[in-house]
Amino acid sequence: GEDVEQSLFLSVREGDSSVINCTYTDSSSTYLYWYKQEPGAGLQLLTYIFSNMDMKQDQRLTVLLNKKDKHLSLRIADTQTGDSAIYFCAERTGIAAGNKLTFGGGTRVLVKP
Amino acid sequence: EPEVTQTPSHQVTQMGQEVILRCVPISNHLYFYWYRQILGQKVEFLVSFYNNEISEKSEIFDDQFSVERPDGSNFTLKIRSTKLEDSAMYFCASSGEGLFTEAFFGQGTRLTVV
């Protein structure tokens, strides 16, 4: 079955880059996602990558995918205090609309001034 | 910007009671989902719903759970006889059709069973 794992916690200084890592087991994953959850809020989609891509850049966010190692990372450049949140990696198997997401446990990112 | 809304934001109920969690998905979306997150654990898939029927459900979604789209706008999750272990944050999500379908999540309902 599908399984997604993340480290629990990351502390970073404001202005530095953050790198959040994720591993997954399902080799038939088609899309991989990064969601952000701020306190009291829902899950906000930050970015995603299709499984045939190695890298995707979206402003301060860079997603790297190593499909061979089943490793996904999210790099946040110039991390700001507003980036403090829990970040969830998720995978989706199949391309049909309506497929479920399998989430990792979330990485709590704390940005120190 | 369209959003998924959930009510209530927090519900406290006694063990054995029935609860109904409510969601208003984004209006032109066709797929609806419930996920839950027990405190300190992963966000887990419960059920997906399309064309007025369940399209997929997890092993968590047993006979105590049911979903319904009672009208054109609401999507509900009912837990018939709540147990202490049902205490969790419940997230509703919806998505449209197409090759890439982003799932939009609501802010969640925190259910506390006492």
PDB file of C-alpha atoms in Angstrom:
ATOM      1  CA  GLY A   1       0.000   0.000   0.000  1.00  0.00           C
ATOM      2  CA  GLU A   2       0.940   3.628  -0.179  1.00  0.00           C
ATOM      3  CA  ASP A   3       3.019   5.201   2.573  1.00  0.00           C
ATOM      4  CA  VAL A   4       4.448   8.701   2.821  1.00  0.00           C
ATOM      5  CA  GLU A   5       7.008   9.745   5.425  1.00  0.00           C
ATOM      6  CA  GLN A   6       8.355  13.125   6.498  1.00  0.00           C
ATOM      7  CA  SER A   7      10.614  14.429   9.209  1.00  0.00           C
ATOM      8  CA  LEU A   8       8.709  15.995  12.094  1.00  0.00           C
ATOM      9  CA  PHE A   9      10.350  19.330  12.642  1.00  0.00           C
ATOM     10  CA  LEU A  10      12.534  21.937  10.957  1.00  0.00           C
ATOM     11  CA  SER A  11      13.883  25.121  12.464  1.00  0.00           C
ATOM     12  CA  VAL A  12      15.286  27.800  10.170  1.00  0.00           C
ATOM     13  CA  ARG A  13      16.410  31.421  10.450  1.00  0.00           C
ATOM     14  CA  GLU A  14      14.529  34.102   8.592  1.00  0.00           C
ATOM     15  CA  GLY A  15      16.137  34.744   5.209  1.00  0.00           C
ATOM     16  CA  ASP A  16      17.710  31.292   4.973  1.00  0.00           C
ATOM     17  CA  SER A  17      16.463  28.515   2.709  1.00  0.00           C
ATOM     18  CA  SER A  18      14.322  25.697   4.103  1.00  0.00           C
ATOM     19  CA  VAL A  19      14.357  22.208   2.689  1.00  0.00           C
ATOM     20  CA  ILE A  20      11.600  19.804   3.646  1.00  0.00           C
ATOM     21  CA  ASN A  21      11.996  16.182   2.651  1.00  0.00           C
ATOM     22  CA  CYS A  22       9.502  13.435   1.942  1.00  0.00           C
ATOM     23  CA  THR A  23       9.736   9.799   0.900  1.00  0.00           C
ATOM     24  CA  TYR A  24       7.000   7.674  -0.565  1.00  0.00           C
ATOM     25  CA  THR A  25       6.622   4.035  -1.445  1.00  0.00           C
ATOM     26  CA  ASP A  26       4.123   3.820  -4.295  1.00  0.00           C
ATOM     27  CA  SER A  27       6.024   3.727  -7.577  1.00  0.00           C
ATOM     28  CA  SER A  28       2.805   4.353  -9.498  1.00  0.00           C
ATOM     29  CA  SER A  29       2.315   7.815  -7.982  1.00  0.00           C
ATOM     30  CA  THR A  30       1.323  10.263 -10.675  1.00  0.00           C
ATOM     31  CA  TYR A  31       1.177  13.568  -8.842  1.00  0.00           C
ATOM     32  CA  LEU A  32       2.970  14.666  -5.705  1.00  0.00           C
ATOM     33  CA  TYR A  33       1.822  17.658  -3.721  1.00  0.00           C
ATOM     34  CA  TRP A  34       2.890  20.013  -1.009  1.00  0.00           C
ATOM     35  CA  TYR A  35       0.196  21.422   1.258  1.00  0.00           C
ATOM     36  CA  LYS A  36       0.605  24.060   3.952  1.00  0.00           C
ATOM     37  CA  GLN A  37      -1.437  24.201   7.124  1.00  0.00           C
ATOM     38  CA  GLU A  38      -1.385  27.306   9.274  1.00  0.00           C
ATOM     39  CA  PRO A  39      -2.819  27.256  12.800  1.00  0.00           C
ATOM     40  CA  GLY A  40      -6.609  26.960  12.750  1.00  0.00           C
ATOM     41  CA  ALA A  41      -6.726  26.789   8.975  1.00  0.00           C
ATOM     42  CA  GLY A  42      -7.318  24.079   6.399  1.00  0.00           C
ATOM     43  CA  LEU A  43      -4.859  22.512   3.998  1.00  0.00           C
ATOM     44  CA  GLN A  44      -3.677  24.943   1.347  1.00  0.00           C
ATOM     45  CA  LEU A  45      -2.144  23.561  -1.830  1.00  0.00           C
ATOM     46  CA  LEU A  46       1.259  25.170  -2.337  1.00  0.00           C
ATOM     47  CA  THR A  47       2.537  23.357  -5.379  1.00  0.00           C
ATOM     48  CA  TYR A  48       2.580  20.010  -7.107  1.00  0.00           C
ATOM     49  CA  ILE A  49       4.737  18.064  -9.504  1.00  0.00           C
ATOM     50  CA  PHE A  50       3.846  15.482 -12.092  1.00  0.00           C
ATOM     51  CA  SER A  51       5.793  12.258 -11.785  1.00  0.00           C
ATOM     52  CA  ASN A  52       7.550  12.613 -15.137  1.00  0.00           C
ATOM     53  CA  MET A  53       9.204  15.856 -14.004  1.00  0.00           C
ATOM     54  CA  ASP A  54      12.401  16.242 -11.997  1.00  0.00           C
ATOM     55  CA  MET A  55      11.995  19.797 -10.869  1.00  0.00           C
ATOM     56  CA  LYS A  56       9.424  22.533 -10.689  1.00  0.00           C
ATOM     57  CA  GLN A  57      10.004  26.113  -9.643  1.00  0.00           C
ATOM     58  CA  ASP A  58       7.263  28.460  -8.550  1.00  0.00           C
ATOM     59  CA  GLN A  59       8.526  31.789  -7.211  1.00  0.00           C
ATOM     60  CA  ARG A  60      10.232  31.021  -3.867  1.00  0.00           C
ATOM     61  CA  LEU A  61       9.300  27.350  -4.038  1.00  0.00           C
ATOM     62  CA  THR A  62      11.366  24.649  -5.747  1.00  0.00           C
ATOM     63  CA  VAL A  63      10.187  21.061  -5.843  1.00  0.00           C
ATOM     64  CA  LEU A  64      12.686  18.309  -6.614  1.00  0.00           C
ATOM     65  CA  LEU A  65      11.586  14.788  -7.423  1.00  0.00           C
ATOM     66  CA  ASN A  66      13.900  11.782  -7.474  1.00  0.00           C
ATOM     67  CA  LYS A  67      11.628   9.087  -8.789  1.00  0.00           C
ATOM     68  CA  LYS A  68      14.271   6.380  -8.563  1.00  0.00           C
ATOM     69  CA  ASP A  69      14.706   6.962  -4.821  1.00  0.00           C
ATOM     70  CA  LYS A  70      11.040   7.953  -4.342  1.00  0.00           C
ATOM     71  CA  HIS A  71      12.193  11.172  -2.698  1.00  0.00           C
ATOM     72  CA  LEU A  72      10.483  14.533  -2.897  1.00  0.00           C
ATOM     73  CA  SER A  73      11.714  17.800  -1.468  1.00  0.00           C
ATOM     74  CA  LEU A  74      10.390  21.325  -1.118  1.00  0.00           C
ATOM     75  CA  ARG A  75      12.834  24.189  -0.937  1.00  0.00           C
ATOM     76  CA  ILE A  76      11.605  27.566   0.262  1.00  0.00           C
ATOM     77  CA  ALA A  77      14.009  30.355  -0.609  1.00  0.00           C
ATOM     78  CA  ASP A  78      14.354  33.418   1.619  1.00  0.00           C
ATOM     79  CA  THR A  79      12.165  31.905   4.327  1.00  0.00           C
ATOM     80  CA  GLN A  80       9.908  34.396   6.094  1.00  0.00           C
ATOM     81  CA  THR A  81       8.186  34.258   9.486  1.00  0.00           C
ATOM     82  CA  GLY A  82       4.904  33.826   7.626  1.00  0.00           C
ATOM     83  CA  ASP A  83       6.223  30.526   6.313  1.00  0.00           C
ATOM     84  CA  SER A  84       5.981  29.028   9.813  1.00  0.00           C
ATOM     85  CA  ALA A  85       3.403  26.258   9.435  1.00  0.00           C
ATOM     86  CA  ILE A  86       3.019  22.521   9.010  1.00  0.00           C
ATOM     87  CA  TYR A  87       3.893  21.270   5.544  1.00  0.00           C
ATOM     88  CA  PHE A  88       2.358  18.072   4.236  1.00  0.00           C
ATOM     89  CA  CYS A  89       3.627  15.994   1.379  1.00  0.00           C
ATOM     90  CA  ALA A  90       0.936  13.961  -0.418  1.00  0.00           C
ATOM     91  CA  GLU A  91       0.828  11.571  -3.323  1.00  0.00           C
ATOM     92  CA  ARG A  92      -1.885  10.641  -5.745  1.00  0.00           C
ATOM     93  CA  THR A  93      -1.971   7.417  -7.697  1.00  0.00           C
ATOM     94  CA  GLY A  94      -3.597   7.381 -11.114  1.00  0.00           C
ATOM     95  CA  ILE A  95      -4.676  10.226 -13.349  1.00  0.00           C
ATOM     96  CA  ALA A  96      -8.411   9.795 -13.131  1.00  0.00           C
ATOM     97  CA  ALA A  97     -10.241  12.624 -11.480  1.00  0.00           C
ATOM     98  CA  GLY A  98     -11.307  11.814  -7.946  1.00  0.00           C
ATOM     99  CA  ASN A  99      -8.331   9.731  -6.866  1.00  0.00           C
ATOM    100  CA  LYS A 100      -7.565   9.969  -3.162  1.00  0.00           C
ATOM    101  CA  LEU A 101      -4.476  11.570  -1.669  1.00  0.00           C
ATOM    102  CA  THR A 102      -2.135   9.805   0.737  1.00  0.00           C
ATOM    103  CA  PHE A 103      -0.494  12.225   3.150  1.00  0.00           C
ATOM    104  CA  GLY A 104       2.686  12.224   5.150  1.00  0.00           C
ATOM    105  CA  GLY A 105       2.612  13.131   8.808  1.00  0.00           C
ATOM    106  CA  GLY A 106       3.604  16.752   8.217  1.00  0.00           C
ATOM    107  CA  THR A 107       6.762  18.729   8.964  1.00  0.00           C
ATOM    108  CA  ARG A 108       6.418  21.591  11.400  1.00  0.00           C
ATOM    109  CA  VAL A 109       8.570  24.483  10.192  1.00  0.00           C
ATOM    110  CA  LEU A 110       9.520  27.158  12.674  1.00  0.00           C
ATOM    111  CA  VAL A 111      11.089  30.310  11.270  1.00  0.00           C
ATOM    112  CA  LYS A 112      13.134  32.269  13.794  1.00  0.00           C
ATOM    113  CA  PRO A 113      13.720  35.991  13.285  1.00  0.00           C
TER     114      PRO A 113
ATOM    115  CA  GLU B   1     -11.632  32.988  -4.482  1.00  0.00           C
ATOM    116  CA  PRO B   2     -13.937  29.978  -4.144  1.00  0.00           C
ATOM    117  CA  GLU B   3     -13.530  27.967  -0.977  1.00  0.00           C
ATOM    118  CA  VAL B   4     -14.803  24.895   0.811  1.00  0.00           C
ATOM    119  CA  THR B   5     -16.596  25.756   4.029  1.00  0.00           C
ATOM    120  CA  GLN B   6     -17.198  23.450   6.968  1.00  0.00           C
ATOM    121  CA  THR B   7     -19.490  23.755   9.953  1.00  0.00           C
ATOM    122  CA  PRO B   8     -19.184  23.673  12.863  1.00  0.00           C
ATOM    123  CA  SER B   9     -15.539  24.500  13.454  1.00  0.00           C
ATOM    124  CA  HIS B  10     -15.606  22.578  16.725  1.00  0.00           C
ATOM    125  CA  GLN B  11     -18.102  20.047  18.026  1.00  0.00           C
ATOM    126  CA  VAL B  12     -18.138  18.299  21.368  1.00  0.00           C
ATOM    127  CA  THR B  13     -20.343  15.253  21.698  1.00  0.00           C
ATOM    128  CA  GLN B  14     -20.945  12.470  24.170  1.00  0.00           C
ATOM    129  CA  MET B  15     -19.863   8.944  23.347  1.00  0.00           C
ATOM    130  CA  GLY B  16     -22.647   7.043  21.635  1.00  0.00           C
ATOM    131  CA  GLN B  17     -24.284  10.134  20.190  1.00  0.00           C
ATOM    132  CA  GLU B  18     -24.752  10.736  16.477  1.00  0.00           C
ATOM    133  CA  VAL B  19     -22.985  13.669  14.855  1.00  0.00           C
ATOM    134  CA  ILE B  20     -23.318  15.244  11.449  1.00  0.00           C
ATOM    135  CA  LEU B  21     -20.451  17.251  10.046  1.00  0.00           C
ATOM    136  CA  ARG B  22     -21.370  19.626   7.266  1.00  0.00           C
ATOM    137  CA  CYS B  23     -19.495  20.872   4.258  1.00  0.00           C
ATOM    138  CA  VAL B  24     -20.284  23.172   1.367  1.00  0.00           C
ATOM    139  CA  PRO B  25     -17.955  22.214  -1.510  1.00  0.00           C
ATOM    140  CA  ILE B  26     -16.989  24.566  -4.307  1.00  0.00           C
ATOM    141  CA  SER B  27     -20.049  24.977  -6.470  1.00  0.00           C
ATOM    142  CA  ASN B  28     -18.893  23.537  -9.787  1.00  0.00           C
ATOM    143  CA  HIS B  29     -16.933  20.665  -8.298  1.00  0.00           C
ATOM    144  CA  LEU B  30     -18.043  17.101  -8.832  1.00  0.00           C
ATOM    145  CA  TYR B  31     -15.855  15.067  -6.474  1.00  0.00           C
ATOM    146  CA  PHE B  32     -16.163  15.297  -2.718  1.00  0.00           C
ATOM    147  CA  TYR B  33     -14.020  13.817   0.008  1.00  0.00           C
ATOM    148  CA  TRP B  34     -13.693  13.413   3.734  1.00  0.00           C
ATOM    149  CA  TYR B  35     -10.346  13.050   5.446  1.00  0.00           C
ATOM    150  CA  ARG B  36      -9.533  12.986   9.125  1.00  0.00           C
ATOM    151  CA  GLN B  37      -6.495  13.729  11.255  1.00  0.00           C
ATOM    152  CA  ILE B  38      -6.264  12.299  14.723  1.00  0.00           C
ATOM    153  CA  LEU B  39      -4.093  14.537  16.894  1.00  0.00           C
ATOM    154  CA  GLY B  40      -0.420  13.873  16.197  1.00  0.00           C
ATOM    155  CA  GLN B  41      -1.137  11.467  13.350  1.00  0.00           C
ATOM    156  CA  LYS B  42      -1.337  11.621   9.570  1.00  0.00           C
ATOM    157  CA  VAL B  43      -4.191  13.014   7.524  1.00  0.00           C
ATOM    158  CA  GLU B  44      -6.116   9.885   6.511  1.00  0.00           C
ATOM    159  CA  PHE B  45      -8.513   9.378   3.624  1.00  0.00           C
ATOM    160  CA  LEU B  46     -12.004   8.306   4.621  1.00  0.00           C
ATOM    161  CA  VAL B  47     -14.222   8.428   1.568  1.00  0.00           C
ATOM    162  CA  SER B  48     -14.733   9.928  -1.875  1.00  0.00           C
ATOM    163  CA  PHE B  49     -18.098  10.636  -3.454  1.00  0.00           C
ATOM    164  CA  TYR B  50     -19.079  11.212  -7.060  1.00  0.00           C
ATOM    165  CA  ASN B  51     -22.343  11.222  -8.954  1.00  0.00           C
ATOM    166  CA  ASN B  52     -24.322  10.646  -5.767  1.00  0.00           C
ATOM    167  CA  GLU B  53     -22.484   7.565  -4.695  1.00  0.00           C
ATOM    168  CA  ILE B  54     -19.346   6.509  -2.865  1.00  0.00           C
ATOM    169  CA  SER B  55     -16.514   5.991  -5.332  1.00  0.00           C
ATOM    170  CA  GLU B  56     -13.891   4.828  -2.839  1.00  0.00           C
ATOM    171  CA  LYS B  57     -13.675   4.316   0.897  1.00  0.00           C
ATOM    172  CA  SER B  58     -10.952   3.347   3.317  1.00  0.00           C
ATOM    173  CA  GLU B  59     -11.095   0.606   5.929  1.00  0.00           C
ATOM    174  CA  ILE B  60     -11.702   3.320   8.530  1.00  0.00           C
ATOM    175  CA  PHE B  61     -15.032   4.125   6.888  1.00  0.00           C
ATOM    176  CA  ASP B  62     -17.074   1.356   8.487  1.00  0.00           C
ATOM    177  CA  ASP B  63     -20.814   1.020   9.019  1.00  0.00           C
ATOM    178  CA  GLN B  64     -20.751   3.763  11.639  1.00  0.00           C
ATOM    179  CA  PHE B  65     -20.013   6.306   8.928  1.00  0.00           C
ATOM    180  CA  SER B  66     -22.184   7.541   6.103  1.00  0.00           C
ATOM    181  CA  VAL B  67     -22.077  10.391   3.627  1.00  0.00           C
ATOM    182  CA  GLU B  68     -24.827  12.220   1.888  1.00  0.00           C
ATOM    183  CA  ARG B  69     -25.390  15.055  -0.503  1.00  0.00           C
ATOM    184  CA  PRO B  70     -28.836  16.065   0.703  1.00  0.00           C
ATOM    185  CA  ASP B  71     -29.212  18.967  -1.697  1.00  0.00           C
ATOM    186  CA  GLY B  72     -27.270  20.702  -4.429  1.00  0.00           C
ATOM    187  CA  SER B  73     -24.820  22.390  -2.130  1.00  0.00           C
ATOM    188  CA  ASN B  74     -24.152  20.420   1.064  1.00  0.00           C
ATOM    189  CA  PHE B  75     -22.082  17.313   1.638  1.00  0.00           C
ATOM    190  CA  THR B  76     -22.352  15.677   5.034  1.00  0.00           C
ATOM    191  CA  LEU B  77     -20.520  13.065   7.076  1.00  0.00           C
ATOM    192  CA  LYS B  78     -22.579  11.253   9.699  1.00  0.00           C
ATOM    193  CA  ILE B  79     -21.120   9.203  12.511  1.00  0.00           C
ATOM    194  CA  ARG B  80     -23.933   7.133  13.985  1.00  0.00           C
ATOM    195  CA  SER B  81     -22.628   6.239  17.417  1.00  0.00           C
ATOM    196  CA  THR B  82     -19.471   8.130  18.240  1.00  0.00           C
ATOM    197  CA  LYS B  83     -16.553   6.527  20.038  1.00  0.00           C
ATOM    198  CA  LEU B  84     -13.723   8.208  21.899  1.00  0.00           C
ATOM    199  CA  GLU B  85     -11.344   7.269  19.073  1.00  0.00           C
ATOM    200  CA  ASP B  86     -13.453   9.247  16.589  1.00  0.00           C
ATOM    201  CA  SER B  87     -12.044  12.415  18.141  1.00  0.00           C
ATOM    202  CA  ALA B  88     -10.116  14.084  15.332  1.00  0.00           C
ATOM    203  CA  MET B  89     -10.041  16.967  12.902  1.00  0.00           C
ATOM    204  CA  TYR B  90     -12.276  16.151   9.941  1.00  0.00           C
ATOM    205  CA  PHE B  91     -11.491  17.795   6.622  1.00  0.00           C
ATOM    206  CA  CYS B  92     -13.841  18.048   3.694  1.00  0.00           C
ATOM    207  CA  ALA B  93     -12.423  18.559   0.198  1.00  0.00           C
ATOM    208  CA  SER B  94     -13.735  18.911  -3.318  1.00  0.00           C
ATOM    209  CA  SER B  95     -12.273  18.780  -6.799  1.00  0.00           C
ATOM    210  CA  GLY B  96     -13.364  19.196 -10.377  1.00  0.00           C
ATOM    211  CA  GLU B  97     -12.836  17.044 -13.441  1.00  0.00           C
ATOM    212  CA  GLY B  98      -9.848  17.043 -15.715  1.00  0.00           C
ATOM    213  CA  LEU B  99      -6.379  15.590 -15.964  1.00  0.00           C
ATOM    214  CA  PHE B 100      -5.126  17.682 -13.097  1.00  0.00           C
ATOM    215  CA  THR B 101      -7.684  18.126 -10.377  1.00  0.00           C
ATOM    216  CA  GLU B 102      -6.570  20.096  -7.396  1.00  0.00           C
ATOM    217  CA  ALA B 103      -8.379  19.157  -4.215  1.00  0.00           C
ATOM    218  CA  PHE B 104      -9.471  22.203  -2.218  1.00  0.00           C
ATOM    219  CA  PHE B 105      -9.771  21.602   1.501  1.00  0.00           C
ATOM    220  CA  GLY B 106     -11.986  23.209   4.074  1.00  0.00           C
ATOM    221  CA  GLN B 107     -10.656  24.532   7.363  1.00  0.00           C
ATOM    222  CA  GLY B 108     -11.776  21.410   9.210  1.00  0.00           C
ATOM    223  CA  THR B 109     -14.175  20.491  12.013  1.00  0.00           C
ATOM    224  CA  ARG B 110     -12.579  19.474  15.281  1.00  0.00           C
ATOM    225  CA  LEU B 111     -14.691  16.690  16.783  1.00  0.00           C
ATOM    226  CA  THR B 112     -14.189  15.912  20.450  1.00  0.00           C
ATOM    227  CA  VAL B 113     -15.954  12.846  21.847  1.00  0.00           C
ATOM    228  CA  VAL B 114     -16.189  12.784  25.626  1.00  0.00           C
TER     229      VAL B 114
END
